[in-house]
Amino acid sequence: MTHVLILGATGNLGTATARALTDHFPDVRLRLASSRPAGVAKLQAAFPAAQAVQADWYDPASLLKAVEGTDKVFIVTPDFVTDELQVTPNIINAIKRAGGTSQVIRFTAIPPGLTAHDLAPEFLATRCGANLHTLAKPLLDASRLPVTYINAACWIMFNLPWFVANDVKTKRQFIMPSVSDAPRLHLSELDIAAVAARIIADPAAEHVGQDYLITGTERLDYRQISALLSEVIGETVTYVDSDSTLREILGDYFEPVMTYYRHEVEAYKDVPVTDTVQQLTGR
């Protein structure tokens, strides 16, 4: 029986993966970690059959305790607040000390071939998106652990409602600054979770050593998304070039995110379309 630890279980992708495993692979035993007591309580309430534990990836002792007794570890780190140069070595050391880990699954969002050496210091300093992951991946590559990467080098769909839903609902306007616009590949967090659950449930040997690039199937810019929304709701949704809503939502994170966008719109434009989601999920 597979026993998996999900680090980052209270985040969007961690929770979605725990739900996909619970619904479709009930034989997988879940250990779900949060750094906060409130997060542990939330996870235990949402997943009563799982074991919710408190583990802080800045605290090696708590990490070791969380890893012990599991044979797979799924890692999802949040933007902005993660120091990958400290967190990733802590996780690697805990896994090595615990022993018995057959597979480490790491979520990334790196355009193929992009490395930290390609990024200007101002972009790395944002601690956002692939900037974090380009620091973590070389450490995992050098660790000699049995790693599988799930690399979603595209926009995850939960970004859209977070940024634009209220304006679409109340004003029928899609409000985002044009400097952040690009023909992007979009992928649902539920599809990412389905891929992660499939990989976790499968025998480790089927996926160890793989770096799976998963993407959406169609490039869409802001005006095309506005047109799709208009078609779906039967009312015109107009794209508005403004940073007002984004500035309000992001607060102190606005400037780092805008700095990140100036890099992201270029780095992601040539990401190839893949059918990896379809291959791994069988649908």
XYZ file of C-alpha atoms in Angstrom, residues 11-254:
244
model
C -2.474 25.042 -0.878
C -4.651 24.854 -3.970
C -2.707 22.054 -5.658
C -1.973 20.105 -2.485
C -5.619 20.078 -1.440
C -6.816 19.223 -4.946
C -4.383 16.305 -5.122
C -5.476 15.006 -1.720
C -9.083 15.178 -2.932
C -8.275 13.365 -6.193
C -6.498 10.598 -4.270
C -9.354 10.297 -1.777
C -11.981 10.105 -4.517
C -10.194 7.867 -7.030
C -7.392 6.014 -5.221
C -8.705 5.232 -1.726
C -6.016 2.589 -1.182
C -3.378 5.345 -1.019
C -2.809 6.333 2.595
C -2.527 10.100 3.040
C -0.374 12.102 5.424
C -1.081 15.803 4.962
C 1.240 18.451 6.367
C 0.713 22.055 7.386
C 3.064 24.352 9.281
C 0.208 25.830 11.308
C -2.099 24.201 13.898
C -5.095 25.790 12.169
C -3.988 24.226 8.889
C -3.680 20.809 10.506
C -7.192 21.111 11.919
C -8.539 22.215 8.545
C -6.926 19.272 6.763
C -8.148 16.747 9.334
C -11.701 18.049 9.012
C -11.600 17.947 5.214
C -9.915 14.523 5.027
C -10.966 12.527 8.098
C -9.429 9.297 6.780
C -6.020 10.966 6.371
C -3.369 11.720 8.976
C -2.864 15.471 9.319
C 0.470 16.512 10.837
C 2.262 19.742 11.665
C 5.542 20.119 9.786
C 7.509 23.249 8.984
C 10.043 22.950 6.176
C 12.250 25.439 8.005
C 12.286 23.002 10.952
C 14.314 19.872 10.040
C 13.129 17.888 13.060
C 9.446 18.336 12.189
C 10.156 17.467 8.552
C 11.913 14.246 9.519
C 9.023 13.223 11.743
C 6.547 13.917 8.914
C 8.525 11.922 6.343
C 9.171 8.871 8.526
C 6.931 5.942 7.661
C 5.970 7.217 4.204
C 7.259 5.882 0.901
C 6.340 8.804 -1.363
C 6.588 12.580 -0.867
C 4.742 15.157 -2.991
C 6.155 18.697 -2.720
C 4.313 21.916 -3.622
C 5.861 25.166 -2.381
C 4.037 28.533 -2.320
C 5.151 31.670 -4.128
C 6.725 34.689 -2.423
C 7.364 33.193 1.011
C 9.589 30.205 0.169
C 13.371 30.264 0.382
C 14.093 27.277 -1.853
C 17.803 27.389 -1.044
C 16.902 26.513 2.544
C 13.638 24.608 2.146
C 14.727 22.169 -0.569
C 17.926 21.029 1.222
C 15.886 20.573 4.416
C 13.409 18.345 2.589
C 16.170 16.380 0.851
C 17.986 15.793 4.135
C 14.805 14.692 5.908
C 13.993 12.184 3.160
C 17.523 10.779 3.198
C 17.577 10.483 6.984
C 14.167 8.813 7.103
C 15.067 6.280 4.416
C 12.583 4.100 2.589
C 11.331 6.743 0.142
C 10.626 5.175 -3.240
C 9.623 8.410 -4.998
C 9.778 12.177 -4.576
C 7.241 14.051 -6.731
C 7.999 17.740 -7.163
C 5.673 20.299 -8.761
C 7.393 22.886 -10.969
C 6.406 25.478 -13.563
C 9.582 25.947 -15.597
C 9.672 26.681 -19.345
C 11.819 23.909 -20.854
C 15.508 24.756 -20.664
C 15.116 27.782 -18.373
C 17.633 27.963 -15.516
C 18.323 30.407 -12.703
C 21.382 31.604 -14.664
C 19.016 32.912 -17.371
C 17.203 35.190 -14.932
C 18.199 38.684 -13.873
C 18.568 39.191 -10.094
C 15.428 41.372 -10.016
C 13.355 38.495 -11.380
C 14.809 35.944 -8.959
C 14.147 38.353 -6.101
C 10.395 38.231 -6.741
C 10.278 34.643 -5.413
C 7.410 33.995 -7.766
C 6.508 31.045 -10.000
C 9.318 29.409 -11.942
C 11.882 31.688 -10.321
C 11.612 29.548 -7.207
C 11.588 26.284 -9.095
C 14.759 27.002 -11.074
C 16.557 27.116 -7.723
C 14.995 23.933 -6.341
C 15.398 21.668 -9.364
C 19.226 21.575 -9.514
C 19.299 20.685 -5.820
C 16.909 17.798 -6.340
C 18.754 16.707 -9.489
C 21.991 16.504 -7.504
C 20.404 14.717 -4.552
C 20.275 11.292 -6.228
C 16.800 10.841 -4.816
C 14.185 9.039 -6.977
C 12.520 12.192 -8.320
C 9.591 12.710 -10.684
C 8.798 16.248 -11.871
C 5.317 17.468 -12.765
C 6.093 20.623 -14.737
C 3.066 22.805 -15.533
C 4.751 25.541 -17.586
C 1.531 27.490 -18.102
C -1.075 29.542 -16.280
C -3.010 27.551 -13.705
C -6.706 28.282 -14.023
C -7.260 29.439 -10.437
C -5.317 32.606 -11.334
C -8.182 33.773 -13.528
C -11.030 33.860 -10.987
C -8.674 35.278 -8.356
C -7.810 38.224 -10.587
C -10.880 38.873 -12.721
C -14.010 37.118 -11.417
C -15.468 39.986 -9.423
C -15.134 42.505 -12.269
C -16.665 40.069 -14.752
C -19.590 39.431 -12.412
C -20.261 43.035 -11.437
C -19.129 45.061 -14.474
C -18.870 42.544 -17.335
C -15.258 43.678 -17.649
C -12.046 41.627 -17.778
C -9.580 44.029 -16.140
C -5.862 43.226 -16.413
C -2.864 45.339 -17.489
C -1.764 44.728 -21.091
C 1.883 44.486 -19.989
C 0.962 41.121 -18.471
C -0.935 39.875 -21.532
C 0.366 37.033 -23.696
C -1.007 34.041 -25.638
C -0.733 31.610 -22.727
C -1.456 27.944 -22.296
C -3.965 27.521 -19.467
C -4.362 24.366 -17.374
C -6.873 23.552 -14.655
C -5.581 22.818 -11.176
C -7.914 19.809 -11.208
C -6.067 18.372 -14.209
C -2.733 18.924 -12.436
C -4.136 17.147 -9.382
C -5.369 14.267 -11.553
C -1.872 13.849 -12.998
C -0.279 13.982 -9.540
C -2.754 11.458 -8.127
C -2.142 9.063 -11.013
C 1.637 9.259 -10.562
C 1.370 8.793 -6.790
C -0.949 5.788 -7.138
C 1.161 4.069 -9.802
C 4.243 1.998 -8.948
C 7.171 4.370 -8.431
C 9.295 2.657 -11.077
C 6.861 3.750 -13.809
C 7.625 7.432 -13.260
C 10.914 7.914 -11.397
C 13.362 9.900 -13.510
C 10.625 11.503 -15.623
C 10.155 15.242 -16.087
C 6.569 15.527 -17.315
C 5.760 18.776 -19.135
C 2.006 19.268 -18.843
C 0.140 22.098 -20.574
C -3.227 23.213 -21.809
C -4.090 22.629 -25.444
C -4.779 26.158 -26.707
C -3.047 29.537 -26.422
C -5.372 32.323 -25.301
C -4.756 36.014 -24.649
C -6.963 38.311 -22.564
C -9.217 39.360 -25.431
C -9.778 35.757 -26.477
C -10.658 34.787 -22.914
C -13.065 37.735 -22.729
C -14.715 36.506 -25.929
C -15.057 33.005 -24.499
C -16.617 34.363 -21.312
C -19.027 36.414 -23.420
C -20.021 33.301 -25.354
C -20.577 31.239 -22.213
C -22.695 33.755 -20.255
C -24.471 35.222 -23.273
C -23.439 38.796 -22.443
C -20.538 40.892 -23.689
C -17.456 40.867 -21.464
C -15.052 43.650 -22.447
C -11.306 43.536 -21.933
C -10.038 46.652 -20.091
C -6.330 47.505 -19.996
C -5.819 48.619 -16.392
C -3.815 47.547 -13.362
C -6.375 48.895 -10.862
C -7.894 45.578 -9.817
C -4.583 43.738 -9.771
C -3.046 46.479 -7.638
C -5.931 46.237 -5.159
C -5.832 42.434 -4.947
C -2.072 42.056 -4.649
C -1.328 44.952 -2.311
C 2.341 44.814 -1.315
C 2.927 41.989 -3.806
C 1.907 44.139 -6.794
